[in-house]
Amino acid sequence: MVQTRQEHYDIVVCGGGLAGFCAAVAAARLGSTVCLIGDRPVFGGNSSSEIRVTPHGAAAFHAYARETGIISELLIEERSVNHETIRENGWTNSVWDMTLYHMAVSTPNLTFYLNTSVTGVQMDGSRTIRSVTARMTGAETELRIGGQIFMDCTGDGVVADAAGCEWRWGSESREEFEEPHAPLAASNDTMGSSIHFKARDIGRPVPFKAPEWTVRYEDPAFFAGQGRHFYELESGYWWIEIGVPWNTVYDQEKIRHELTRHTLGIWDYIKNRDPILKERAAHLALDWIGQVPGKRESRRIMGRYLMTEHDPAGKTVFPDEIAYGGWFIDLHTAGGLLAGSAEPSSAEGYKETTEYAVKSYCGPYGIPLRILLAKDVDNLMMAGRNVSVTHAALGTVRVMATTALMGQAAGTAVAIALRQGIGVAEVTERCIGEVQQQLLRDGCFLPNVRGCDPEDLARRARVTASSSEPVQGAGPDSLDPTGGFILGDREERRRSKEPLNHRRGQWIAVGPERIRSLSVCLTNDSGSEQTVAAELVDVEHIWDYRSRGSARLAQAELVVPPGKKQWIRWELSPDETALMRPGRYIRLDLLPCPSVEWHIAGTVIPGHTSAYEMGDGRMRRYRDGGTLSYRVTPPQSCFSAENVLSGITRPYDYTNLWRSDPADSMQPWMEMEWKEAQTISIIEVTFPGHLLREYHNYPPFYRDPQTAKDYCIEVWNGDGWREVVRVEGNVQCKVRHKLDEAICIDKLRLSILATWGDPAAGVYEIRCYGSQ
């Protein structure tokens, strides 16, 4: 006999993927009672060990664009304790599941039910949800869960659909919104679902015999010839994908079976048919094959705003910005394996300067709260791939790191709405600034909003530090003392050639010192003298990719004689120097000259990234966003202590980082002093680390060398210094300390006792609060 239980919470979140998980944790941390309902036995959705898709986001294409907040806490913790390598697909293990589970169990105010599916919605009238009905698998228990506000993070829009919300399916026509990626005619075609596999090298030849019911592959042209590349053999491929002709909601079990048939058939081809692959795979044994398809697209619930492709492509600035994205407009071919070719960028070999690549590259761009607010139900929000976007815009917002940010934003907005006693639809007009400032306080980043919390007492302080590192540039033979920034194998990079086939640019932070000269390290193997055109360009931030249309501050022609690794100097006039804005970036561009190579530096100077021109007046990140070889005279003081009060916790419009001078033998410290005594009970610090690259580039047991490992906080109230915080073995970038009691102080000192390898200490931000 089925038992029935009734429960009531402030907020009910349906869907245990990264969007729903981050929404639930964010709201619970802000004091709301939250119930999180997930239909799988583990959290994480597509990222879990059941499906094993690595979370992607903006950092795949933009330097220093990695998502922060709750998703960052989780990913940092997982890498620090997990022995397993992370690959793009197929290698996620249960350590990731337990990382999420531990956070859920440790979060006050949060109740959760796993293995529980929402089966119905109860309404009060046509615009208010009263409760949802859910069934616990294997427990013969039905839950009736009431709440004030509901969140649909189910991916398929199960709650919104049952509540009568309007939704869209498939592709809009090009005529409807004039989106460049939209097809000429509208259709019901959606992107498909995938399952992954994992293989292990067991050290000896191992055979594989496919069952008779698998799909048999014979033609090599089906793979590389149609963009289905075997980029590695130990893990699955995103292109093992099927949707059309089946419906990704109603035909999921059929899709699962078809994907299994095809996956085993592809492994059979690798092991037994392809003459090259079968040699490479001789010692590989199939270790795991997924049986829960990872979905890309189904229902998209209509909200208070419909985001189109024009918004990410044009970087629309929204007053209600609450998250950001930066993945490219990635629209997989409907049908997947059953279609004539794979996803377009893969089909053209991931070339980065084609017409398709140029029109698909976008971001980082802001995301508005209104696409998370259901237009037809007043107490319903969405987060994840079911938000209010067109099919073309879904191509960029659907990746999991981005949906996790939307989830945290939704949970934050709901908690603040309840605190204010207003409906969630009123947030955009009545308290969007408070939501934005709370997100920034909780470690998130917003491209068009700067931290300026009036309750932050640190903003009233004068900041000093033991020292700050001057930036004088780096060369191809510069050593990376941390081992954490270096971009690939040093010998491989020394052998590689990087000719100036395209315009290339190097961002340089301008300090209070006037720049008198710049030098670049170039090789000219042509045998004759070459001339390279150089420009200094005014840029707004490190993602200002305009290669034309920006203010040109200076230009010159650099004469490069034949020879290797020559430092070519550019002397600037006083008038040119006067045009540079201290506390901002300039970009040093070298124009195409294929006979000349501009060397990448042997290390990365934090916040000093580079890009190259891809076409149509636009640039994109160069390599992993590393630093090109340059020198600046005099060295620039761009890592000063005052940067910790900039309101931005990453390189953006400036470095926004205090970094101590590693040449100083003194233990690095940062100090805040107030003119009048302050009562403080909460101290929050943001350390550097985990921003330059995306998550799956980090190895097992990783601790970022830049992050403070051991640190202490002391306070001064006229009677001498008193230690109030001491931490050893920290791995997180964002830390929060609530003191046992509020204390009245005149000064506060943060001392970095040890990092995880960087000889310099660093801090992006310090916040101080008098109360919770």
mmCIF file of N, CA and C in Angstrom, residues 5-9 12-16 34-43 101 110-117 134-136 141 143-145:
data_model
loop_
_atom_site.group_PDB
_atom_site.id
_atom_site.type_symbol
_atom_site.label_atom_id
_atom_site.label_comp_id
_atom_site.label_asym_id
_atom_site.label_seq_id
_atom_site.Cartn_x
_atom_site.Cartn_y
_atom_site.Cartn_z
ATOM 1 N N ARG A 5 2.832 11.339 2.256
ATOM 2 C CA ARG A 5 3.314 12.318 3.222
ATOM 3 C C ARG A 5 3.138 13.710 2.649
ATOM 4 N N GLN A 6 2.802 14.643 3.502
ATOM 5 C CA GLN A 6 2.666 16.041 3.098
ATOM 6 C C GLN A 6 3.709 16.881 3.825
ATOM 7 N N GLU A 7 4.379 17.754 3.080
ATOM 8 C CA GLU A 7 5.399 18.626 3.647
ATOM 9 C C GLU A 7 5.276 20.003 3.008
ATOM 10 N N HIS A 8 5.839 20.999 3.674
ATOM 11 C CA HIS A 8 5.764 22.364 3.147
ATOM 12 C C HIS A 8 7.098 23.075 3.396
ATOM 13 N N TYR A 9 7.560 23.808 2.378
ATOM 14 C CA TYR A 9 8.832 24.543 2.444
ATOM 15 C C TYR A 9 8.633 25.926 1.834
ATOM 16 N N VAL A 12 10.554 25.000 -3.323
ATOM 17 C CA VAL A 12 10.632 23.618 -3.785
ATOM 18 C C VAL A 12 11.362 23.619 -5.126
ATOM 19 N N VAL A 13 12.506 22.950 -5.176
ATOM 20 C CA VAL A 13 13.309 22.883 -6.393
ATOM 21 C C VAL A 13 13.165 21.480 -6.976
ATOM 22 N N CYS A 14 12.703 21.402 -8.208
ATOM 23 C CA CYS A 14 12.508 20.124 -8.879
ATOM 24 C C CYS A 14 13.597 19.941 -9.923
ATOM 25 N N GLY A 15 14.428 18.931 -9.722
ATOM 26 C CA GLY A 15 15.545 18.673 -10.629
ATOM 27 C C GLY A 15 16.856 18.756 -9.894
ATOM 28 N N GLY A 16 17.619 17.641 -9.860
ATOM 29 C CA GLY A 16 18.853 17.576 -9.090
ATOM 30 C C GLY A 16 20.112 17.721 -9.910
ATOM 31 N N VAL A 34 14.266 24.819 2.082
ATOM 32 C CA VAL A 34 14.278 24.375 0.688
ATOM 33 C C VAL A 34 14.127 22.859 0.639
ATOM 34 N N CYS A 35 13.316 22.370 -0.312
ATOM 35 C CA CYS A 35 13.258 20.947 -0.624
ATOM 36 C C CYS A 35 13.734 20.750 -2.055
ATOM 37 N N LEU A 36 14.723 19.889 -2.230
ATOM 38 C CA LEU A 36 15.285 19.579 -3.543
ATOM 39 C C LEU A 36 14.875 18.163 -3.925
ATOM 40 N N ILE A 37 14.224 18.026 -5.075
ATOM 41 C CA ILE A 37 13.715 16.743 -5.540
ATOM 42 C C ILE A 37 14.483 16.338 -6.790
ATOM 43 N N GLY A 38 15.116 15.178 -6.755
ATOM 44 C CA GLY A 38 15.852 14.669 -7.912
ATOM 45 C C GLY A 38 15.394 13.270 -8.265
ATOM 46 N N ASP A 39 15.275 12.987 -9.552
ATOM 47 C CA ASP A 39 14.745 11.683 -9.963
ATOM 48 C C ASP A 39 15.818 10.621 -10.157
ATOM 49 N N ARG A 40 17.079 10.961 -9.930
ATOM 50 C CA ARG A 40 18.166 9.998 -10.044
ATOM 51 C C ARG A 40 18.747 9.714 -8.655
ATOM 52 N N PRO A 41 19.529 8.658 -8.495
ATOM 53 C CA PRO A 41 20.095 8.349 -7.177
ATOM 54 C C PRO A 41 21.241 9.259 -6.760
ATOM 55 N N VAL A 42 21.763 10.065 -7.687
ATOM 56 C CA VAL A 42 22.860 10.981 -7.377
ATOM 57 C C VAL A 42 22.527 12.359 -7.929
ATOM 58 N N PHE A 43 23.188 13.368 -7.366
ATOM 59 C CA PHE A 43 23.069 14.724 -7.879
ATOM 60 C C PHE A 43 23.978 14.906 -9.105
ATOM 61 N N TYR A 101 27.000 15.447 -2.822
ATOM 62 C CA TYR A 101 26.211 14.900 -1.719
ATOM 63 C C TYR A 101 26.655 15.491 -0.385
ATOM 64 N N LEU A 110 18.292 22.726 4.111
ATOM 65 C CA LEU A 110 18.065 21.998 2.868
ATOM 66 C C LEU A 110 17.643 20.556 3.167
ATOM 67 N N THR A 111 16.469 20.184 2.642
ATOM 68 C CA THR A 111 15.982 18.805 2.654
ATOM 69 C C THR A 111 15.981 18.306 1.218
ATOM 70 N N PHE A 112 16.382 17.062 1.005
ATOM 71 C CA PHE A 112 16.376 16.580 -0.375
ATOM 72 C C PHE A 112 15.841 15.157 -0.446
ATOM 73 N N TYR A 113 15.270 14.850 -1.598
ATOM 74 C CA TYR A 113 14.778 13.514 -1.912
ATOM 75 C C TYR A 113 15.352 13.097 -3.258
ATOM 76 N N LEU A 114 16.166 12.049 -3.246
ATOM 77 C CA LEU A 114 16.673 11.469 -4.482
ATOM 78 C C LEU A 114 15.791 10.293 -4.886
ATOM 79 N N ASN A 115 15.992 9.780 -6.094
ATOM 80 C CA ASN A 115 15.159 8.691 -6.629
ATOM 81 C C ASN A 115 13.678 9.043 -6.536
ATOM 82 N N THR A 116 13.377 10.311 -6.734
ATOM 83 C CA THR A 116 12.010 10.798 -6.562
ATOM 84 C C THR A 116 11.609 11.608 -7.787
ATOM 85 N N SER A 117 10.508 11.222 -8.425
ATOM 86 C CA SER A 117 10.066 11.863 -9.670
ATOM 87 C C SER A 117 8.791 12.667 -9.436
ATOM 88 N N ALA A 134 5.091 13.893 -5.870
ATOM 89 C CA ALA A 134 6.292 13.176 -6.295
ATOM 90 C C ALA A 134 6.235 11.749 -5.770
ATOM 91 N N ARG A 135 6.798 10.826 -6.543
ATOM 92 C CA ARG A 135 6.803 9.410 -6.184
ATOM 93 C C ARG A 135 8.240 8.962 -5.952
ATOM 94 N N MET A 136 8.460 8.333 -4.782
ATOM 95 C CA MET A 136 9.793 7.844 -4.434
ATOM 96 C C MET A 136 9.961 6.431 -4.980
ATOM 97 N N THR A 141 6.141 5.334 -1.671
ATOM 98 C CA THR A 141 5.794 6.555 -0.948
ATOM 99 C C THR A 141 5.498 7.670 -1.943
ATOM 100 N N LEU A 143 4.806 11.768 -2.142
ATOM 101 C CA LEU A 143 4.988 13.026 -1.408
ATOM 102 C C LEU A 143 4.105 14.100 -2.009
ATOM 103 N N ARG A 144 3.460 14.864 -1.162
ATOM 104 C CA ARG A 144 2.746 16.068 -1.591
ATOM 105 C C ARG A 144 3.483 17.232 -0.936
ATOM 106 N N ILE A 145 4.269 17.967 -1.750
ATOM 107 C CA ILE A 145 5.181 18.980 -1.213
ATOM 108 C C ILE A 145 4.699 20.364 -1.622
#
